[in-house]
Coordinates of C-alpha atoms in Angstrom, one line a residue:
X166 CA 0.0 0.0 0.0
X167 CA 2.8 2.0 1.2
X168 CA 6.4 2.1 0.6
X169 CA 9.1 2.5 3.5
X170 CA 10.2 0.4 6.2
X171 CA 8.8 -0.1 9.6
X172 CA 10.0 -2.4 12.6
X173 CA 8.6 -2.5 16.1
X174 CA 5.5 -3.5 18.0
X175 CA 2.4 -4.3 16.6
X176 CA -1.5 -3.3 18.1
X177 CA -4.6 -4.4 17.2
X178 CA -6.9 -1.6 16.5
X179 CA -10.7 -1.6 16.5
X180 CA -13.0 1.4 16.4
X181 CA -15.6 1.6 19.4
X182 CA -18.9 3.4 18.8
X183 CA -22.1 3.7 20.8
X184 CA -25.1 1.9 19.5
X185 CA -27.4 3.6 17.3
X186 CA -30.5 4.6 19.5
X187 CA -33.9 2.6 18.0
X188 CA -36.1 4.8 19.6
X189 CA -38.4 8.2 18.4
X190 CA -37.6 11.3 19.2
X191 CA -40.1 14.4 21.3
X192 CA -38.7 17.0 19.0
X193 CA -38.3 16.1 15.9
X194 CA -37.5 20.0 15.1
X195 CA -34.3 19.5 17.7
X196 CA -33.4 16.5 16.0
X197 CA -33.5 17.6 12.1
X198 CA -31.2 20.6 14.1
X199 CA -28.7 17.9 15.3
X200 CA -28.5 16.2 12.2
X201 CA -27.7 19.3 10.7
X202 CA -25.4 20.5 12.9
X203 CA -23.5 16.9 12.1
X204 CA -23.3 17.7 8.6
X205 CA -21.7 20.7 8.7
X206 CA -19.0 19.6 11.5
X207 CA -18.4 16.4 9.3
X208 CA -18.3 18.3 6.0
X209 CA -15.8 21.2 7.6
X210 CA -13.4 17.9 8.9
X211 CA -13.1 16.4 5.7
X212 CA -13.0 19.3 3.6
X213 CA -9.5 19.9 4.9
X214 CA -8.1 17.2 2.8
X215 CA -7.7 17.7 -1.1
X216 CA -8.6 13.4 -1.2
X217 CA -11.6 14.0 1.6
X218 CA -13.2 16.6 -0.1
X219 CA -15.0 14.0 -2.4
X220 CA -16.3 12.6 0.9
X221 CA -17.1 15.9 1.8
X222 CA -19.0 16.9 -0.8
X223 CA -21.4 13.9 -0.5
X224 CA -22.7 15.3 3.0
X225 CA -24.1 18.1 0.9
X226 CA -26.5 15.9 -1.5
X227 CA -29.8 16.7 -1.3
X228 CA -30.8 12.9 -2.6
X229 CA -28.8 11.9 0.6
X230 CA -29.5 14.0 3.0
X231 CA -33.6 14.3 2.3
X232 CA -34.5 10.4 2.9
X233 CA -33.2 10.9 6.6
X234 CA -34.7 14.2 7.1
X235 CA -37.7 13.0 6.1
X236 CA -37.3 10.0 8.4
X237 CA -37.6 11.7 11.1
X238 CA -40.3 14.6 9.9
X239 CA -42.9 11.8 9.3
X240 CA -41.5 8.2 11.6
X241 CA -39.7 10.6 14.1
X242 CA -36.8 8.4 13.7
X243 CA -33.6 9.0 16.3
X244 CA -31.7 11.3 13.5
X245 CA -28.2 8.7 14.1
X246 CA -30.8 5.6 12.7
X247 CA -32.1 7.9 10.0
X248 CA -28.6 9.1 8.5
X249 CA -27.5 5.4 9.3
X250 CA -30.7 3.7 7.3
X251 CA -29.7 6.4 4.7
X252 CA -26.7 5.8 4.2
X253 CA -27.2 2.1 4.0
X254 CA -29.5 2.1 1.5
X255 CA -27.5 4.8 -1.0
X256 CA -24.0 2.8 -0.5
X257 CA -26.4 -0.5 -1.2
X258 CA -27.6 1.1 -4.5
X259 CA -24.0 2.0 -5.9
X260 CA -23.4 -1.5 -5.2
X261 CA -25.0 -2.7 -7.5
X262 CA -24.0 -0.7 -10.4
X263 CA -22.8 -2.1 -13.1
X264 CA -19.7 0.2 -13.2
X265 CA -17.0 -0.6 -10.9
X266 CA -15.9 3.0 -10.1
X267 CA -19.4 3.9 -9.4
X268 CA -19.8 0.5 -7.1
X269 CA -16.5 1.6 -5.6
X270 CA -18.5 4.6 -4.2
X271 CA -20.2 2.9 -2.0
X272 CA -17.1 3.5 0.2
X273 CA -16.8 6.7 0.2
X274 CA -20.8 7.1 1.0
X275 CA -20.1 4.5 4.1
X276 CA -16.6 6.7 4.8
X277 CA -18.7 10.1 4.8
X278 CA -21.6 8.7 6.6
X279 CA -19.2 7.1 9.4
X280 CA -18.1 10.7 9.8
X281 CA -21.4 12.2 10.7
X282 CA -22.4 9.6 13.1
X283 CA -19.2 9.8 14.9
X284 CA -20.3 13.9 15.5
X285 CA -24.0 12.3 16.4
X286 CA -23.0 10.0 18.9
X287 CA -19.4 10.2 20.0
X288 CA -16.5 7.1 19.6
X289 CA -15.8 5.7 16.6
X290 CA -12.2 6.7 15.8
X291 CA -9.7 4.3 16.0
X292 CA -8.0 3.4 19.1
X293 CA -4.7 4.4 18.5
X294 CA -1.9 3.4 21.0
X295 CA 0.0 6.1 22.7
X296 CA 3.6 4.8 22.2
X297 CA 5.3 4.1 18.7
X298 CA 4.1 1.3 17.3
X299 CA 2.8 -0.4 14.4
X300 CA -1.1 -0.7 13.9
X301 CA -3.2 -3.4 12.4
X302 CA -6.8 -2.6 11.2
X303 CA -9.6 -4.1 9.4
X304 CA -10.1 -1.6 6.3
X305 CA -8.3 1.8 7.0
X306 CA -10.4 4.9 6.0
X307 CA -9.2 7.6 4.3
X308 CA -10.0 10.3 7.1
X309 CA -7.9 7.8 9.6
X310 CA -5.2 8.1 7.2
X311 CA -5.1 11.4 7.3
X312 CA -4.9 11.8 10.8
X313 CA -2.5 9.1 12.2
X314 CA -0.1 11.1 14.7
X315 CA 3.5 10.8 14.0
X316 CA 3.7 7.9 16.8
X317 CA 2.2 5.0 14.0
X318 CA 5.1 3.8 12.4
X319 CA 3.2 1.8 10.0
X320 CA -0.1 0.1 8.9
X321 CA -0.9 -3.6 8.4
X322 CA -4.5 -3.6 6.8
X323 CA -6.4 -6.4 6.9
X324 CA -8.7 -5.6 3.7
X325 CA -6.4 -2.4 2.3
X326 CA -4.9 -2.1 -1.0
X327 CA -2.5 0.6 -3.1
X328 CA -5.5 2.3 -5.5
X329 CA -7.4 3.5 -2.0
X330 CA -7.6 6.8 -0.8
X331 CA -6.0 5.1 2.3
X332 CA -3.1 4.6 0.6
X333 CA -2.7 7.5 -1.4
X334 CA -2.9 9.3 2.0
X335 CA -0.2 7.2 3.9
X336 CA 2.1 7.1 0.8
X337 CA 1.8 11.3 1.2
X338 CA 2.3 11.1 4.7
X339 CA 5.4 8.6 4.1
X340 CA 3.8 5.8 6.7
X341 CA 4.6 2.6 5.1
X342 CA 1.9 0.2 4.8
X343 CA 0.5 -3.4 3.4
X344 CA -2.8 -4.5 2.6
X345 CA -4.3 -7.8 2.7
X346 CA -2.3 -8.9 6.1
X347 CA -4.5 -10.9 8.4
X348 CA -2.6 -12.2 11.1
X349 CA -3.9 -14.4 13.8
X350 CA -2.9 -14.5 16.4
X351 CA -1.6 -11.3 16.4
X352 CA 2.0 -11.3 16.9
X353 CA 4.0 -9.0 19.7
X354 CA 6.4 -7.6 17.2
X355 CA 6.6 -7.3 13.2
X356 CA 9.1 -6.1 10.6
X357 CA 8.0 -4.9 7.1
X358 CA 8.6 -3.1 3.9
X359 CA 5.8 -1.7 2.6
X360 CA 7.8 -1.3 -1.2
X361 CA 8.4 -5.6 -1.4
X362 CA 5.7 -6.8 0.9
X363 CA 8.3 -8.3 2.8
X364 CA 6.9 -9.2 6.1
X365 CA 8.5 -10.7 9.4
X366 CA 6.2 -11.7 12.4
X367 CA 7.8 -11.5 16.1
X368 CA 11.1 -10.2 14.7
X369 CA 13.9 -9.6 16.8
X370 CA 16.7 -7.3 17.6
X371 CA 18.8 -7.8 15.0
X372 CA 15.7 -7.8 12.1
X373 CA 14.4 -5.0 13.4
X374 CA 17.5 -3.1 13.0
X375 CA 17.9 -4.0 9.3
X376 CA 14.3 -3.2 8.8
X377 CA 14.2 0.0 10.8
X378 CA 12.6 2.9 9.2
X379 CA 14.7 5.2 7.6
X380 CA 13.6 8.7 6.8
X381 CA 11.8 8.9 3.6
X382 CA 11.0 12.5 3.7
X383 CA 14.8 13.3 4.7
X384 CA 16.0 16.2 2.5
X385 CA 18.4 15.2 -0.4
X386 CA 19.7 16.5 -4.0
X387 CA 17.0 17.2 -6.4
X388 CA 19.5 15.6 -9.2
X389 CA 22.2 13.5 -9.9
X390 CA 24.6 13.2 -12.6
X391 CA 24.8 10.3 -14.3
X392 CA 27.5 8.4 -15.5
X393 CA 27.9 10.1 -18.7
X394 CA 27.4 13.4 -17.3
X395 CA 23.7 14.3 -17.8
X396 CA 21.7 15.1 -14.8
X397 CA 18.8 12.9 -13.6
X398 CA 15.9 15.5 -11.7
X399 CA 14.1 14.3 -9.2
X400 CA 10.4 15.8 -8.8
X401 CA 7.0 15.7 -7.1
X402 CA 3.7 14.2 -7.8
X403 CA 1.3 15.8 -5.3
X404 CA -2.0 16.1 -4.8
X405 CA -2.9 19.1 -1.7
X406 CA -0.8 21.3 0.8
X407 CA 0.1 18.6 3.0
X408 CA 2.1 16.2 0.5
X409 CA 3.1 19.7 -1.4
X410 CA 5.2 20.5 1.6
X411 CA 6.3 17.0 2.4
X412 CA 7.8 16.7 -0.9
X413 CA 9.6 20.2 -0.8
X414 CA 11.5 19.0 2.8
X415 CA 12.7 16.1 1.0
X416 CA 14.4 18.3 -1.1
X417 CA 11.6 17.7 -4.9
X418 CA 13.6 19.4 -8.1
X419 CA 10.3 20.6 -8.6
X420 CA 6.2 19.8 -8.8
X421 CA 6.0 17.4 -11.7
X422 CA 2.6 16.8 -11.6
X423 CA -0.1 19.2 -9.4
X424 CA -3.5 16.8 -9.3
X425 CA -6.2 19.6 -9.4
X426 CA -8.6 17.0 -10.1
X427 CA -9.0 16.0 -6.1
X428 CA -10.4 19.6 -6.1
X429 CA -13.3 18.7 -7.7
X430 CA -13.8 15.0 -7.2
X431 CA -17.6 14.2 -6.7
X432 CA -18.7 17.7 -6.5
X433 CA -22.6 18.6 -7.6
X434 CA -21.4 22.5 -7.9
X435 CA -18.6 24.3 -9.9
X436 CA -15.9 25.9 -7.3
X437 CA -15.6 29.2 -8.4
X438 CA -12.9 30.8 -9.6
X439 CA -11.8 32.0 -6.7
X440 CA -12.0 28.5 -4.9
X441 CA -9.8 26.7 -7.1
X442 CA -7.8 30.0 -6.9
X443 CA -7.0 29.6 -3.2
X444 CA -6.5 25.9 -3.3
X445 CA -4.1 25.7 -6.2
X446 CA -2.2 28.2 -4.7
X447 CA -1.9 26.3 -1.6
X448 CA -0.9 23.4 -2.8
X449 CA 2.1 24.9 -5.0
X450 CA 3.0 27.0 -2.2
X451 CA 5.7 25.5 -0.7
X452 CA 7.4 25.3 -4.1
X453 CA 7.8 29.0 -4.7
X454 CA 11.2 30.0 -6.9
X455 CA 11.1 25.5 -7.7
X456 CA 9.4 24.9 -11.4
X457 CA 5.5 23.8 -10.9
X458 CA 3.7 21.4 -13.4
X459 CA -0.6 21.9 -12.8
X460 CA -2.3 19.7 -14.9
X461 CA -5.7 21.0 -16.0
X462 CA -8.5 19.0 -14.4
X463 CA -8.2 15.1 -15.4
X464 CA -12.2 14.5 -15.5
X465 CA -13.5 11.4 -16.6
X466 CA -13.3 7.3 -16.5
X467 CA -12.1 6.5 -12.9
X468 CA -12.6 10.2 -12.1
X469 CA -16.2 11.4 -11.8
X470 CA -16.8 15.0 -11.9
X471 CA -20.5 15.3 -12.0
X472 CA -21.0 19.5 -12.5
X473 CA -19.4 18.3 -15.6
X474 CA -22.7 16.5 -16.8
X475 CA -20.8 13.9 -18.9
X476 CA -22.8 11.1 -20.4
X477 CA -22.6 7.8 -18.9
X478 CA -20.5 5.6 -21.1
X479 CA -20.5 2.0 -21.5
X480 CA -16.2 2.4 -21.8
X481 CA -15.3 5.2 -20.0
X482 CA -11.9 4.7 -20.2
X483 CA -11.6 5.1 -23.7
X484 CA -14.6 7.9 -23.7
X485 CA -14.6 11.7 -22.8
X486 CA -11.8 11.9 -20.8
X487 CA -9.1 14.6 -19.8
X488 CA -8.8 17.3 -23.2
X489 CA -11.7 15.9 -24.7
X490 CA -13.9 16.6 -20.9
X491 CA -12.5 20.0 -21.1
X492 CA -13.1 21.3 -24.7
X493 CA -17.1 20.0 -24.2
X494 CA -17.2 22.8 -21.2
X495 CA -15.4 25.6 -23.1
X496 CA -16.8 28.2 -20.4
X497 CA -15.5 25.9 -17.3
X498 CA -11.8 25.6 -19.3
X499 CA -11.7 29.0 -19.2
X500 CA -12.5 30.2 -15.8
X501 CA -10.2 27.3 -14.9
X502 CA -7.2 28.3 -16.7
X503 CA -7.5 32.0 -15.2
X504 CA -7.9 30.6 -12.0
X505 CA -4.9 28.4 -12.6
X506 CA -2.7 31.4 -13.6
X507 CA -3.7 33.7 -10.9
X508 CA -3.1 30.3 -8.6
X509 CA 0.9 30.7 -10.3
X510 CA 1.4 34.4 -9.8
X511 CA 5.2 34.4 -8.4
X512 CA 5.7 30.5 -9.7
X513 CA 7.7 29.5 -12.2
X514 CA 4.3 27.9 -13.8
X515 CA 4.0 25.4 -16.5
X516 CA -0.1 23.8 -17.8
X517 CA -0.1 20.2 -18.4
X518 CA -3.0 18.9 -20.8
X519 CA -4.3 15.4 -19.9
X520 CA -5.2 12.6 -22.6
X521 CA -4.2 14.5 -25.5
X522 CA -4.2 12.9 -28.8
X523 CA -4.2 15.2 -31.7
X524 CA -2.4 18.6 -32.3
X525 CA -5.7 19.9 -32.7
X526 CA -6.8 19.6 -28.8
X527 CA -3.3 20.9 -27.6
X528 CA -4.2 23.8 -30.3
X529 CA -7.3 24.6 -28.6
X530 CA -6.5 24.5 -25.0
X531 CA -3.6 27.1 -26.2
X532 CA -5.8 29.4 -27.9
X533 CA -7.9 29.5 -24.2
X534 CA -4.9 29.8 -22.3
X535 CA -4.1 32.7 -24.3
X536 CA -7.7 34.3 -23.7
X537 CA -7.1 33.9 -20.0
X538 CA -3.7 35.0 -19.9
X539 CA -5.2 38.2 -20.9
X540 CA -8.0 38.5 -18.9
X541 CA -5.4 37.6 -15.7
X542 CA -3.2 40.7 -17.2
X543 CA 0.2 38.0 -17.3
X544 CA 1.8 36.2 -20.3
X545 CA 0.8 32.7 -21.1
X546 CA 3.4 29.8 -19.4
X547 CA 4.6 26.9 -21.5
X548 CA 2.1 24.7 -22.1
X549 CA 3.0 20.6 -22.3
X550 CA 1.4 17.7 -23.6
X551 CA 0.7 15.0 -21.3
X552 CA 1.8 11.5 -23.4
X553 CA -0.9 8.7 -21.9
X554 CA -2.3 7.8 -25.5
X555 CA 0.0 5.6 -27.6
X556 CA -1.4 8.0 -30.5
X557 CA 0.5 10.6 -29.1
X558 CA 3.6 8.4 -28.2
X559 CA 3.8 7.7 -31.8
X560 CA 3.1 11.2 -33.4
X561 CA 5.4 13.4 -31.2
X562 CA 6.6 15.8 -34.1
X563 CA 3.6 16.8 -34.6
X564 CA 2.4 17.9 -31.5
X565 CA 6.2 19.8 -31.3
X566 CA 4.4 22.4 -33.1
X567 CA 2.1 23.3 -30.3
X568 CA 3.5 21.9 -27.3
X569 CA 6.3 22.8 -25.3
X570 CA 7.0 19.9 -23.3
X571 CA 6.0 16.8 -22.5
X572 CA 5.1 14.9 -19.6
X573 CA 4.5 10.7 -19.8
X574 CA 1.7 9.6 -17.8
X575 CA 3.0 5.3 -17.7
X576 CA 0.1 4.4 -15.6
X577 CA -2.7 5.1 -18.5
X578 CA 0.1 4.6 -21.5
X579 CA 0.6 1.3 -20.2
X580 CA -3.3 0.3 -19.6
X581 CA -3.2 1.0 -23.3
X582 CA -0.3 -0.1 -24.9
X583 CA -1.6 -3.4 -23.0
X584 CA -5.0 -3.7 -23.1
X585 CA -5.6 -4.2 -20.3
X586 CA -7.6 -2.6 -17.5
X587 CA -5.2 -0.7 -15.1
X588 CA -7.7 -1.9 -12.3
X589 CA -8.2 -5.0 -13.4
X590 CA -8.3 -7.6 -10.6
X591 CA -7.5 -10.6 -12.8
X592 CA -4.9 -8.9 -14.7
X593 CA -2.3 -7.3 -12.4
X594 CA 0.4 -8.9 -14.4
X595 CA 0.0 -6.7 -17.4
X596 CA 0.3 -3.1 -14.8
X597 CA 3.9 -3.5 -16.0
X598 CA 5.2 0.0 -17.2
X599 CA 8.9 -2.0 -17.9
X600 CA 7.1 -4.3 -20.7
X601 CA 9.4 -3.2 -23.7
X602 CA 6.4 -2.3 -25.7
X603 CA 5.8 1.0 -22.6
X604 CA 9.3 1.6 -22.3
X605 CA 10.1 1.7 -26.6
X606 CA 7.4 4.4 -26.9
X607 CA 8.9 6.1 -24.4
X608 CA 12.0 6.1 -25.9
X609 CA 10.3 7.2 -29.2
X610 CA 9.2 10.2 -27.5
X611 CA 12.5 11.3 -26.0
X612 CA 14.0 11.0 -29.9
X613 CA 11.4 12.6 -31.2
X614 CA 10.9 15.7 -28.8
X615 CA 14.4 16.8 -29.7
X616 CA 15.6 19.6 -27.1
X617 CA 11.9 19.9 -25.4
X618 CA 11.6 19.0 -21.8
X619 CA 10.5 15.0 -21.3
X620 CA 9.4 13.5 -18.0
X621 CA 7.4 10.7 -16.7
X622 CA 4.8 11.4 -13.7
X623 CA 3.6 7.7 -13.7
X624 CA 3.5 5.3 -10.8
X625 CA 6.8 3.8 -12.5
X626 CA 9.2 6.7 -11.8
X627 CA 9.1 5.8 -8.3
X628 CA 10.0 2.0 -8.7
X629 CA 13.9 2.2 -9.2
X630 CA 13.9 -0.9 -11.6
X631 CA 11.3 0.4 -14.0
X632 CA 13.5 4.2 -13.3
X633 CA 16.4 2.7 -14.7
X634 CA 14.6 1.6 -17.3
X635 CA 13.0 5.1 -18.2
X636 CA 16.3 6.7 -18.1
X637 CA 18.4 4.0 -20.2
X638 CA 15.2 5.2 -22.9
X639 CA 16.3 8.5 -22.6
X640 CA 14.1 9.9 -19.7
X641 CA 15.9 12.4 -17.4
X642 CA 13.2 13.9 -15.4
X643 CA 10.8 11.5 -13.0
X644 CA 8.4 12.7 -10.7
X645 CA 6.6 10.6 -7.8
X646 CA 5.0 10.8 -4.9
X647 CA 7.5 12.6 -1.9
X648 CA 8.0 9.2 -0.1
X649 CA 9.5 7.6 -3.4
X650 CA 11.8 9.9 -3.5
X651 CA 14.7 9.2 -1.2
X652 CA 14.4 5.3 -2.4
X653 CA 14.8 6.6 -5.3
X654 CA 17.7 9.1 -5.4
X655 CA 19.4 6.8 -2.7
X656 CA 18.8 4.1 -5.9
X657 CA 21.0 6.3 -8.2
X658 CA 22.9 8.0 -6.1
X659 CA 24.7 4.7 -5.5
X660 CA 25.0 3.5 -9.3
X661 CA 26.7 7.0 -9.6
X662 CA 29.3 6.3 -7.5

């Protein structure tokens, strides 16, 4: 789930919570109030996380929210077994979707609604030990990701895997973590790494030392220098503030990849301008006078943006996604883009265009960029390509003429190349970004984009066998998540010597 290294003891945690109260209620005004009340403390607590705001925004849908209100206006239900029945029933009806992202939301519905019962009755959170230790849970939240205290030196998940918000949380945080561990009985003491799924159960002194953590975050070189002389940056995939800053410590060349889209994941309403403002500009802040890459919001497939209004799609993965989302909603582009460049003021900024296939789309998003530059009052930045459709691998000098850099994406390029479903539970074998066919159209690129930039912002710049790889095809910039990086440099830092 999680790269890194822990050692130490290991603690069963469970999450205690009162039981829901079966009874009516006198005042059914007073309870609608409490519920209310719940919403709001629940929505303000999540909303705090780039990842959680998805969550967040669910505890504002009026098909959600009116079943329990109702439940208590006409059955004067106890407002915890209203929200709970709910809940239940809406997570129970994405279920049985057809569509596996949508049936994947069923856990963010049960995450959200967990969150407002918790302010309605008290208890629930995890019972974390007070001294270091490791933890082991059955099915780690996202909103207990994000707030494990600095005393969990790692996370054994019973039911957890890597493409969880859970995960993408703890890899931010740089707590390593596997999923899928049930252990029983529970041992005293473990030794892991989160990066092999190497585990050891009741370890001892001399394990635990060769497994003991070391500091992923630790600050480092932001390049190396290769053998033959070139230097080989090291930059940041990030997603909010939080893993913005924890990158920069660790000592990030630069942003390589800004996620906007967790700014808008699941959200009924546009954020206004000066909303995505305020959050872009948070999340690059810790990178001021360091190069920024913001991609442009990623909407579609496994990301559902539903203000959008996008057609369902029997294939959504090869449907309106990325570029093609954003030149339907012309009007939404725009107000993005000038929020993105007022976002950049003081940056050294660069826009990234997702899915891109034809010149023609990279053409388009330029000419908007241009119109917003203006409006904004500042001159356009370079604007880059993101490479995730072989299409585009293979027909690089033609999008020279309008891009000026570009940026691989391996997890989508390799889905394709593949065929394969990146998700795909029976087909995890063919997630390899080092299959030659991946790695030769990435080398294709790098000859073809002559002296513009090339990077690679896919899971595989992190992994330093599929790195060496990338770089032996050419590739001398990779950007990854902030705990990757000191595996990484560490990686080549020691084939350069």
């Amino acid at each position: 789930m999680s790269p890194g290294r822990a050692a130490g003891p290991v603690v069963a945690v469970i999450r205690a919570r009162p039981p829901v109260p079966e009874t009516t209620v006198a005042d059914r005004a007073a309870a609608l109030t409490r519920l209310d009340e719940a919403l709001a403390a629940a929505r303000a607590a999540l909303f705090g996380n780039p990842i959680l705001a998805a969550q967040a925004a669910l505890l504002a849908d009026p098909a959600l929210i009116g079943p329990a209100r109702a439940a208590i206006e006409a059955d004067g239900r106890h407002e915890a077994a209203a929200w709970r029945d709910a809940i239940a029933a809406a997570a129970a009806s994405h279920e049985a979707l057809d569509d596996p992202y949508l049936r994947a939301r069923a856990r963010d519905l049960r995450e959200a609604g967990d969150a407002v019962l918790r302010e309605l009755l008290g208890g629930g959170g995890l019972g974390l030990p007070s001294a270091p230790a490791i933890i082991a849970v059955d099915d780690l939240t996202a909103a207990e990701a994000a707030s494990l205290p600095p005393t969990i030196l790692g996370v054994l998940d019973r039911r957890g895997g890597p493409t969880s918000h859970a995960a993408i949380l703890l890899r931010a945080a740089g707590i390593p973590a596997l999923g899928g561990v049930a252990l029983d009985p529970l041992p005293a003491r473990v030794a892991f790494d989160g990066a092999t799924g190497e585990l050891v159960t009741d370890s001892d002194a001399a394990t635990e030392t060769r497994f003991r953590a070391a500091d992923l975050l630790a600050p480092g070189p932001a390049s190396v220098i290769l053998p033959g002389g070139e230097a080989l940056e090291f930059w940041a995939n990030v997603a909010g503030p939080a893993d913005a800053a924890a990158a920069a410590r660790a000592g990030a060349f630069g942003i390589g990849l800004a996620r906007t889209e967790m700014l808008f994941l699941g959200r009924a309403d546009m954020p206004g301008e000066d909303e995505q403002e305020a959050r872009v500009a948070a999340m690059i802040a810790p990178f001021r006078g360091r190069p920024v890459v913001v991609r442009l919001l990623d909407a579609g497939a496994d990301k559902p943006v539903p203000f959008l209004a996008l057609a369902a799609e029997e294939n959504p993965a090869l449907g309106v996604r990325g570029v093609r989302a954003l030149l339907r909603r012309p009007d939404f582009c725009a107000a993005h883009l000038r929020a993105l460049l007022r976002a950049g003021a003081g940056h050294d900024l660069r826009v990234m265009v997702p899915m891109v296939t034809f010149a023609a789309e990279l053409r388009a998003i330029r000419d908007l960029l241009t119109a917003a530059a203006a409006d904004v009052g500042c001159k356009p930045p370079p604007l880059g390509a993101m490479i995730e459709v072989p299409a585009a691998a293979l027909t690089v000098p033609e999008l020279l003429a309008v891009s000026d850099f570009f940026s691989i994406g391996t997890n989508d390029l390799t889905q394709y190349a593949l065929a394969a479903d990146r998700g795909h539970k029976d087909l995890p074998g063919f997630a390899d970004a080092g299959h030659p066919a991946v790695i030769g159209l990435c080398a294709q690129v790098c000859r073809d984009a002559g002296t513009a930039p090339v990077s690679v912002c896919g899971e595989a710049a992190g992994d330093p066998a599929t790195a060496r790889l990338l770089v032996a095809a050419g590739i001398r910039k990779l950007s990854m998540g902030a705990a990757r990086l000191g595996t990484l440099r560490a990686a080549f830092l020691a084939s350069a010597s």
